[in-house]
Amino acid sequence: MTVTSDQLVEALRPVEDPELHRSIVDLGMLRRAELASDGTAHILVALTVAGCPLRNEITNRVKGAVADLDGVRDVALEFTVMTDQEREDLRIKLHGSPGATAGQGQAHGHAEGRAIPFSEPGSKTRPLLISSGKGGVGKSSVTTNLAVALAQAGYSVGVVDADIYGYSIPRMLGTDRQPTVIDQMLLPPEQWGVRCISIGYFVPEGEAVIWRGPMLHKALEQFLTDVFWDEPDFLLVDMPPGTGDIALSLSQYLPRGEVYVVTTPQPAAQKVAALSAAMAAKVNLPVKGIIENMSWFTGDDGKRYELFGAGGGQLLADDLGVPLLGQLPLVTALREGGDDGRPITAVAPDSEVAAAFRAIAHTIAVDLKPRKIFSPQLKVI
Ligand SMILES: Nc1ncnc2c1ncn2[C@@H]1O[C@H](COP(=O)(O)OP(=O)(O)OP(=O)(O)O)[C@@H](O)[C@H]1O
Ligand SMILES: [Mg+2]
């Protein structure tokens, strides 16, 4: 018994486009699948864009799916590229037309006031805003490793690097590829199971972002609307330090956002972090928990040294009446992993700090999961 063309197509249906995470058959990328009498499977796949960075991955997946079928001796795989019209159709099918919603939401600066999918009541995505009162406390490191830990737990995870002037997530996550653009829809690069968008993909290496406020709003709006996030379970936002403009507009774009404050153990940092919490209160977003970073350093003698003092995280948590979700030690490998795009949670899952990130991820995902509120006034009819 040898397979028919229909059976080839069925065998290819589970093959997903690596960026779109959808079946290549359902996406209309499979253009031909025929078995010749000599046992060669002739397959034609239309790539979304020319020079598709994941062409090799698609090749492996397609060949893997049909190579072992009865009667298939060889696979002759050819590629073509979608036309502009096909790309537009695909974008509309997957993502609609976010630009057409201009004027429906809050407009700031150059932003158009588009509808933000994460602000819809039915959105299943939990936006986690990782913030702090001052810089350098480890916000981006926490965002990156927490995102990886959530992905390891099986959740779909996106990261928005909202620190426009001081972006660092692409380097920390190790996503050096540019986003693929399909007719105004951006596909976020993915690494360690985490998708990410950052201004870092759009400015030349080493150049500073010199935009003024109005442009920042536009960029953030596009990060939330033009990117094909595909309803992830979590959208982590690496907030810029402090309580500025970006924080304010993000809180309006993400009214269902949950704020997590990163702080270091010394009481001075705790005071600044309290400012960030006050900001969250002002814009009506709940602080859900505190994460203390750089809590101690374990020396070669096995002793814990509290280089930055102790107790700041707990103090802030008590002040705000929210839980201290975890304490992260100072470890050289965490910094090195951040510099090389190899997050410690991904590459050293057995380490003390990776375990701490997993525990925090579990608390957020399970214990702090918002309960559904059933209102007796709301009836489905
Ligand atoms: N627990 C830790 N152990 C060792 N190094 C750490 C730890 N946390 C953060 N670092 C390092 O400290 C530096 C600052 O951390 P990070 O960039 O995450 O902070 P940030 O709050 O995002 O800073 P910024 O305000 O500049 O955005 C980085 O080099 C990072 O690798
Ligand atoms: Mg940062």
Short mmCIF file of C-alpha atoms and ligand atoms in Angstrom, two decimals:
data_model
loop_
_atom_site.label_atom_id
_atom_site.label_comp_id
_atom_site.label_asym_id
_atom_site.label_seq_id
_atom_site.Cartn_x
_atom_site.Cartn_y
_atom_site.Cartn_z
CA MET A 1 0.00 0.00 0.00
CA THR A 2 1.41 3.38 -0.91
CA VAL A 3 0.04 6.69 0.26
CA THR A 4 -2.23 8.88 -1.83
CA SER A 5 -1.88 12.64 -2.21
CA ASP A 6 -4.66 13.13 0.31
CA GLN A 7 -2.80 11.01 2.83
CA LEU A 8 0.35 13.05 2.21
CA VAL A 9 -1.59 16.19 2.97
CA GLU A 10 -2.97 14.66 6.17
CA ALA A 11 0.55 13.64 7.21
CA LEU A 12 1.66 17.24 6.66
CA ARG A 13 -1.25 18.79 8.54
CA PRO A 14 0.44 18.57 11.97
CA VAL A 15 3.51 20.38 10.60
CA GLU A 16 3.44 23.91 11.98
CA ASP A 17 5.06 27.01 10.63
CA PRO A 18 7.69 27.68 13.31
CA GLU A 19 6.83 31.36 13.62
CA LEU A 20 3.07 31.28 13.25
CA HIS A 21 2.55 28.08 15.26
CA ARG A 22 -0.19 27.00 12.88
CA SER A 23 -0.49 24.09 10.47
CA ILE A 24 1.16 24.77 7.12
CA VAL A 25 -1.86 23.14 5.51
CA ASP A 26 -4.35 25.41 7.30
CA LEU A 27 -2.20 28.46 6.52
CA GLY A 28 -2.33 27.64 2.82
CA MET A 29 1.43 27.20 2.65
CA LEU A 30 1.25 23.67 1.25
CA ARG A 31 0.78 24.04 -2.50
CA ARG A 32 1.42 20.55 -3.79
CA ALA A 33 1.89 17.06 -2.34
CA GLU A 34 2.12 14.16 -4.79
CA LEU A 35 3.75 10.79 -4.78
CA ALA A 36 5.39 9.85 -8.09
CA SER A 37 5.52 6.24 -9.26
CA ASP A 38 9.23 6.07 -8.40
CA GLY A 39 8.40 6.76 -4.72
CA THR A 40 9.43 10.42 -4.71
CA ALA A 41 7.13 12.70 -2.75
CA HIS A 42 6.98 16.03 -4.59
CA ILE A 43 6.11 18.76 -2.14
CA LEU A 44 5.80 22.47 -2.79
CA VAL A 45 5.64 24.89 0.14
CA ALA A 46 4.99 28.63 -0.14
CA LEU A 47 7.05 30.56 2.40
CA THR A 48 5.45 33.66 3.91
CA VAL A 49 8.44 35.85 3.04
CA ALA A 50 11.47 35.47 0.79
CA GLY A 51 14.62 34.58 2.70
CA CYS A 52 12.52 33.11 5.50
CA PRO A 53 14.94 32.65 8.40
CA LEU A 54 13.33 29.38 9.44
CA ARG A 55 13.39 27.70 6.03
CA ASN A 56 15.73 24.97 7.30
CA GLU A 57 13.45 24.26 10.22
CA ILE A 58 10.46 23.97 7.86
CA THR A 59 12.49 21.62 5.64
CA ASN A 60 13.27 19.34 8.59
CA ARG A 61 9.69 19.30 9.77
CA VAL A 62 8.22 18.55 6.33
CA LYS A 63 10.72 15.81 5.53
CA GLY A 64 10.29 14.31 8.99
CA ALA A 65 6.52 14.16 8.56
CA VAL A 66 6.49 12.20 5.29
CA ALA A 67 9.80 10.32 5.10
CA ASP A 68 8.54 7.20 6.87
CA LEU A 69 5.21 6.86 5.08
CA ASP A 70 4.54 3.70 3.08
CA GLY A 71 5.90 3.96 -0.42
CA VAL A 72 7.87 7.17 0.13
CA ARG A 73 11.47 6.61 -0.92
CA ASP A 74 12.57 10.18 -1.34
CA VAL A 75 11.28 13.69 -0.65
CA ALA A 76 11.71 16.40 -3.26
CA LEU A 77 10.84 19.61 -1.44
CA GLU A 78 10.60 22.87 -3.31
CA PHE A 79 9.79 26.35 -2.09
CA THR A 80 7.97 29.30 -3.53
CA VAL A 81 7.03 32.58 -1.85
CA MET A 82 3.59 34.02 -1.19
CA THR A 83 2.50 36.98 -3.25
CA ASP A 84 1.73 40.36 -1.67
CA GLN A 85 -1.96 39.61 -1.99
CA GLU A 86 -1.58 36.22 -0.28
CA ARG A 87 0.39 37.82 2.54
CA GLU A 88 -2.31 40.43 3.01
CA ASP A 89 -5.00 37.73 3.07
CA LEU A 90 -3.00 35.74 5.61
CA ARG A 91 -2.49 38.76 7.83
CA ILE A 92 -6.18 39.59 7.78
CA LYS A 93 -7.13 35.99 8.51
CA LEU A 94 -4.76 35.70 11.49
CA HIS A 95 -4.64 39.20 12.83
CA GLY A 96 -7.37 41.35 11.35
CA SER A 97 -6.62 45.02 10.73
CA PRO A 98 -5.47 46.65 13.97
CA GLY A 99 -4.90 49.96 12.16
CA ALA A 100 -8.60 50.08 11.32
CA THR A 101 -9.45 50.30 15.03
CA ALA A 102 -7.77 53.72 15.34
CA GLY A 103 -9.78 56.03 17.53
CA GLN A 104 -11.37 53.30 19.63
CA GLY A 105 -8.86 53.49 22.47
CA GLN A 106 -6.72 55.95 24.39
CA ALA A 107 -4.60 58.08 22.09
CA HIS A 108 -1.37 59.64 23.37
CA GLY A 109 1.20 61.50 21.35
CA HIS A 110 1.48 59.91 17.94
CA ALA A 111 -0.46 56.84 18.96
CA GLU A 112 -3.66 56.26 17.05
CA GLY A 113 -5.79 55.03 19.90
CA ARG A 114 -6.15 51.55 18.44
CA ALA A 115 -7.98 48.79 20.25
CA ILE A 116 -5.48 46.84 22.37
CA PRO A 117 -6.40 43.14 22.34
CA PHE A 118 -5.14 42.60 25.91
CA SER A 119 -7.52 45.18 27.29
CA GLU A 120 -10.61 43.31 26.08
CA PRO A 121 -12.58 41.74 28.93
CA GLY A 122 -12.46 38.33 27.25
CA SER A 123 -8.70 38.30 26.74
CA LYS A 124 -7.10 35.21 28.24
CA THR A 125 -3.69 36.87 28.48
CA ARG A 126 -2.41 38.02 31.87
CA PRO A 127 -0.17 41.08 31.42
CA LEU A 128 2.56 41.07 34.08
CA LEU A 129 4.21 44.46 34.47
CA ILE A 130 7.67 44.01 35.97
CA SER A 131 8.58 47.32 37.52
CA SER A 132 10.86 48.97 40.05
CA GLY A 133 11.45 52.39 41.50
CA LYS A 134 15.02 52.71 40.31
CA GLY A 135 17.35 51.29 37.71
CA GLY A 136 19.78 48.44 37.94
CA VAL A 137 17.89 46.31 40.46
CA GLY A 138 17.46 43.43 38.03
CA LYS A 139 14.10 44.09 36.38
CA SER A 140 15.20 42.88 32.97
CA SER A 141 16.96 39.85 34.43
CA VAL A 142 13.82 38.97 36.38
CA THR A 143 11.59 39.54 33.33
CA THR A 144 13.76 37.28 31.16
CA ASN A 145 14.15 34.43 33.62
CA LEU A 146 10.56 34.56 34.81
CA ALA A 147 9.43 34.38 31.19
CA VAL A 148 11.64 31.34 30.59
CA ALA A 149 10.39 29.68 33.78
CA LEU A 150 6.75 30.21 32.72
CA ALA A 151 7.50 28.78 29.28
CA GLN A 152 9.16 25.76 30.89
CA ALA A 153 5.98 25.23 32.87
CA GLY A 154 4.11 24.91 29.58
CA TYR A 155 2.59 28.37 29.26
CA SER A 156 2.77 30.47 26.11
CA VAL A 157 4.73 33.59 26.91
CA GLY A 158 5.49 36.92 25.26
CA VAL A 159 7.75 39.71 26.46
CA VAL A 160 7.37 43.38 25.59
CA ASP A 161 10.57 45.30 26.21
CA ALA A 162 9.01 48.62 27.18
CA ASP A 163 12.33 50.05 28.29
CA ILE A 164 12.67 51.95 25.02
CA TYR A 165 15.78 53.95 25.95
CA GLY A 166 17.52 51.17 27.84
CA TYR A 167 16.29 48.07 26.00
CA SER A 168 18.08 44.86 26.97
CA ILE A 169 15.76 41.90 26.50
CA PRO A 170 16.99 40.79 23.04
CA ARG A 171 20.53 40.48 24.39
CA MET A 172 19.43 38.73 27.58
CA LEU A 173 17.12 36.34 25.80
CA GLY A 174 19.55 35.76 22.93
CA THR A 175 17.06 36.65 20.20
CA ASP A 176 19.24 38.29 17.61
CA ARG A 177 16.91 37.70 14.65
CA GLN A 178 14.77 40.55 13.39
CA PRO A 179 11.01 40.09 13.52
CA THR A 180 9.54 38.70 10.31
CA VAL A 181 7.10 41.15 8.75
CA ILE A 182 4.05 39.80 6.95
CA ASP A 183 2.17 42.74 5.49
CA GLN A 184 2.37 45.04 8.57
CA MET A 185 2.09 42.15 10.98
CA LEU A 186 5.22 41.55 13.04
CA LEU A 187 6.16 38.05 14.14
CA PRO A 188 8.12 38.29 17.38
CA PRO A 189 11.42 36.39 17.42
CA GLU A 190 11.33 33.42 19.78
CA GLN A 191 13.98 31.87 22.00
CA TRP A 192 13.73 29.39 24.90
CA GLY A 193 9.99 29.25 24.20
CA VAL A 194 9.60 33.00 24.78
CA ARG A 195 8.52 35.49 22.11
CA CYS A 196 9.81 39.01 22.38
CA ILE A 197 9.47 42.44 20.86
CA SER A 198 11.87 45.27 21.56
CA ILE A 199 12.94 48.55 20.03
CA GLY A 200 16.35 46.90 19.94
CA TYR A 201 15.28 45.05 16.75
CA PHE A 202 14.68 48.32 14.95
CA VAL A 203 17.66 50.53 15.80
CA PRO A 204 21.17 49.87 14.52
CA GLU A 205 23.49 48.26 17.08
CA GLY A 206 25.13 50.81 19.34
CA GLU A 207 22.83 53.66 18.36
CA ALA A 208 20.77 55.42 20.96
CA VAL A 209 17.02 55.88 20.70
CA ILE A 210 16.46 59.62 20.70
CA TRP A 211 12.73 59.71 20.35
CA ARG A 212 10.59 62.06 22.28
CA GLY A 213 7.53 61.08 24.26
CA PRO A 214 4.97 61.12 21.42
CA MET A 215 6.98 58.59 19.40
CA LEU A 216 7.28 56.30 22.41
CA HIS A 217 3.52 55.98 22.66
CA LYS A 218 3.29 55.06 19.01
CA ALA A 219 6.00 52.42 19.42
CA LEU A 220 4.29 50.89 22.45
CA GLU A 221 0.94 50.87 20.70
CA GLN A 222 2.48 49.05 17.77
CA PHE A 223 4.17 46.56 20.09
CA LEU A 224 0.75 45.69 21.45
CA THR A 225 -1.24 45.78 18.21
CA ASP A 226 0.94 45.11 15.17
CA VAL A 227 2.71 42.14 16.75
CA PHE A 228 1.05 38.78 16.24
CA TRP A 229 1.08 37.63 19.89
CA ASP A 230 -1.62 35.04 19.30
CA GLU A 231 -3.16 35.33 22.78
CA PRO A 232 -0.34 34.10 24.98
CA ASP A 233 -1.07 33.01 28.55
CA PHE A 234 1.30 35.68 29.85
CA LEU A 235 2.61 38.93 28.42
CA LEU A 236 5.50 40.14 30.54
CA VAL A 237 6.37 43.81 30.25
CA ASP A 238 9.86 44.94 31.19
CA MET A 239 9.02 48.42 32.43
CA PRO A 240 11.46 51.28 32.26
CA PRO A 241 12.82 52.35 35.63
CA GLY A 242 10.82 54.89 37.57
CA THR A 243 7.39 56.29 37.17
CA GLY A 244 7.53 58.18 33.89
CA ASP A 245 5.47 58.62 30.81
CA ILE A 246 5.80 55.11 29.44
CA ALA A 247 4.62 53.55 32.67
CA LEU A 248 1.60 55.80 32.63
CA SER A 249 0.54 55.04 29.08
CA LEU A 250 1.23 51.32 29.47
CA SER A 251 -1.06 51.17 32.42
CA GLN A 252 -3.77 52.70 30.27
CA TYR A 253 -3.08 50.29 27.41
CA LEU A 254 -3.13 47.34 29.81
CA PRO A 255 -5.93 48.00 32.29
CA ARG A 256 -5.87 44.35 33.33
CA GLY A 257 -2.16 44.50 34.10
CA GLU A 258 -0.72 43.09 37.31
CA VAL A 259 2.27 44.91 38.74
CA TYR A 260 5.22 43.01 40.22
CA VAL A 261 7.83 45.15 41.91
CA VAL A 262 11.49 44.13 41.92
CA THR A 263 13.56 45.50 44.76
CA THR A 264 16.90 44.94 46.44
CA PRO A 265 17.14 44.20 50.17
CA GLN A 266 18.37 47.54 51.49
CA PRO A 267 15.78 49.85 53.02
CA ALA A 268 16.76 52.75 50.69
CA ALA A 269 15.83 50.73 47.60
CA GLN A 270 12.68 49.68 49.33
CA LYS A 271 11.65 53.36 49.63
CA VAL A 272 12.14 53.92 45.92
CA ALA A 273 10.27 50.75 45.10
CA ALA A 274 7.44 52.08 47.24
CA LEU A 275 7.24 54.99 44.81
CA SER A 276 6.67 52.57 41.99
CA ALA A 277 3.93 50.97 44.02
CA ALA A 278 2.39 54.38 44.67
CA MET A 279 2.43 54.96 40.92
CA ALA A 280 0.64 51.67 40.35
CA ALA A 281 -2.01 52.76 42.82
CA LYS A 282 -2.39 56.08 41.06
CA VAL A 283 -3.13 54.45 37.73
CA ASN A 284 -5.33 51.86 39.35
CA LEU A 285 -3.27 48.77 38.68
CA PRO A 286 -2.83 46.32 41.52
CA VAL A 287 0.60 45.43 42.86
CA LYS A 288 0.36 41.66 43.17
CA GLY A 289 3.72 40.81 44.65
CA ILE A 290 7.31 41.73 45.46
CA ILE A 291 10.41 40.02 44.16
CA GLU A 292 13.62 40.67 46.07
CA ASN A 293 16.78 40.44 44.01
CA MET A 294 20.46 40.30 45.01
CA SER A 295 19.40 39.05 48.44
CA TRP A 296 22.66 37.32 49.31
CA PHE A 297 25.85 35.94 47.91
CA THR A 298 27.02 32.48 48.88
CA GLY A 299 30.80 32.45 49.32
CA ASP A 300 33.19 29.59 48.70
CA ASP A 301 32.95 28.94 52.43
CA GLY A 302 29.26 28.15 51.94
CA LYS A 303 28.23 31.13 54.05
CA ARG A 304 25.55 33.57 52.89
CA TYR A 305 26.73 37.17 52.75
CA GLU A 306 24.01 39.79 52.70
CA LEU A 307 25.91 42.35 50.68
CA PHE A 308 23.00 44.74 50.29
CA GLY A 309 21.54 44.33 53.74
CA ALA A 310 18.43 42.35 54.51
CA GLY A 311 14.71 42.63 54.91
CA GLY A 312 13.83 45.27 52.31
CA GLY A 313 11.64 42.98 50.24
CA GLN A 314 9.64 41.75 53.20
CA LEU A 315 9.25 45.27 54.52
CA LEU A 316 7.85 46.54 51.24
CA ALA A 317 5.57 43.51 50.95
CA ASP A 318 4.22 44.15 54.45
CA ASP A 319 3.74 47.84 53.71
CA LEU A 320 1.68 47.03 50.64
CA GLY A 321 -0.07 44.01 52.07
CA VAL A 322 1.09 41.75 49.22
CA PRO A 323 3.25 38.62 49.29
CA LEU A 324 7.02 38.53 48.94
CA LEU A 325 7.15 36.02 46.10
CA GLY A 326 10.79 35.10 46.35
CA GLN A 327 14.37 36.09 47.04
CA LEU A 328 16.99 35.71 44.36
CA PRO A 329 20.65 35.31 45.25
CA LEU A 330 23.49 37.18 43.58
CA VAL A 331 25.19 34.76 41.23
CA THR A 332 27.83 35.45 38.62
CA ALA A 333 26.24 32.97 36.23
CA LEU A 334 23.02 34.99 36.19
CA ARG A 335 24.89 38.07 34.98
CA GLU A 336 26.94 36.08 32.49
CA GLY A 337 23.83 34.38 31.13
CA GLY A 338 22.25 37.82 30.68
CA ASP A 339 25.25 39.08 28.76
CA ASP A 340 25.35 36.04 26.46
CA GLY A 341 21.67 35.45 25.79
CA ARG A 342 21.72 32.24 27.81
CA PRO A 343 19.29 32.84 30.69
CA ILE A 344 20.36 30.86 33.72
CA THR A 345 16.87 29.40 34.12
CA ALA A 346 17.19 27.89 30.64
CA VAL A 347 20.81 26.70 30.71
CA ALA A 348 21.25 25.78 34.39
CA PRO A 349 17.80 24.59 35.46
CA ASP A 350 19.25 22.79 38.50
CA SER A 351 20.76 25.94 40.00
CA GLU A 352 19.43 27.55 43.18
CA VAL A 353 18.40 30.69 41.33
CA ALA A 354 16.58 28.78 38.57
CA ALA A 355 14.61 26.94 41.25
CA ALA A 356 13.71 30.30 42.80
CA PHE A 357 12.47 31.59 39.44
CA ARG A 358 10.38 28.45 38.93
CA ALA A 359 8.84 28.85 42.37
CA ILE A 360 7.94 32.48 41.65
CA ALA A 361 6.51 31.50 38.27
CA HIS A 362 4.37 28.83 39.92
CA THR A 363 3.07 31.25 42.54
CA ILE A 364 2.11 33.79 39.89
CA ALA A 365 0.57 31.28 37.50
CA VAL A 366 -1.34 29.21 40.03
CA ASP A 367 -1.76 30.93 43.40
CA LEU A 368 -2.23 34.45 42.05
CA LYS A 369 -4.41 33.49 39.11
CA PRO A 370 -7.30 35.95 39.08
CA ARG A 371 -10.53 34.34 40.04
CA LYS A 372 -13.44 34.69 37.71
CA ILE A 373 -15.93 37.11 39.09
CA PHE A 374 -19.50 36.08 38.52
CA SER A 375 -21.90 38.90 38.79
CA PRO A 376 -25.54 38.01 39.38
CA GLN A 377 -26.52 41.01 37.24
CA LEU A 378 -24.78 39.51 34.24
CA LYS A 379 -26.83 36.84 32.61
CA VAL A 380 -26.15 35.04 29.38
CA ILE A 381 -29.32 35.00 27.34
N1 LIG B 1 20.76 38.13 41.03
C1 LIG B 1 21.75 38.62 40.28
N2 LIG B 1 23.01 38.12 40.35
C2 LIG B 1 24.03 38.63 39.60
N3 LIG B 1 23.89 39.62 38.73
C3 LIG B 1 22.65 40.18 38.60
C4 LIG B 1 21.53 39.71 39.35
N4 LIG B 1 20.46 40.44 39.00
C5 LIG B 1 20.88 41.32 38.07
N5 LIG B 1 22.20 41.17 37.83
C6 LIG B 1 23.03 41.96 36.92
O1 LIG B 1 22.93 43.32 37.29
C7 LIG B 1 22.85 44.15 36.15
C8 LIG B 1 21.55 44.94 36.19
O2 LIG B 1 20.46 44.03 36.05
P1 LIG B 1 19.27 44.30 35.04
O3 LIG B 1 19.78 44.85 33.77
O4 LIG B 1 18.43 43.09 35.02
O5 LIG B 1 18.55 45.45 35.90
P2 LIG B 1 17.42 46.48 35.44
O6 LIG B 1 16.65 46.79 36.66
O7 LIG B 1 16.70 45.97 34.28
O8 LIG B 1 18.33 47.70 35.02
P3 LIG B 1 17.92 48.97 34.13
O9 LIG B 1 17.25 49.89 35.06
O10 LIG B 1 19.22 49.47 33.63
O11 LIG B 1 17.01 48.48 33.05
C9 LIG B 1 22.97 43.24 34.95
O12 LIG B 1 24.30 43.18 34.54
C10 LIG B 1 22.55 41.88 35.49
O13 LIG B 1 23.15 40.80 34.80
MG MG B 2 16.44 46.78 32.33
#
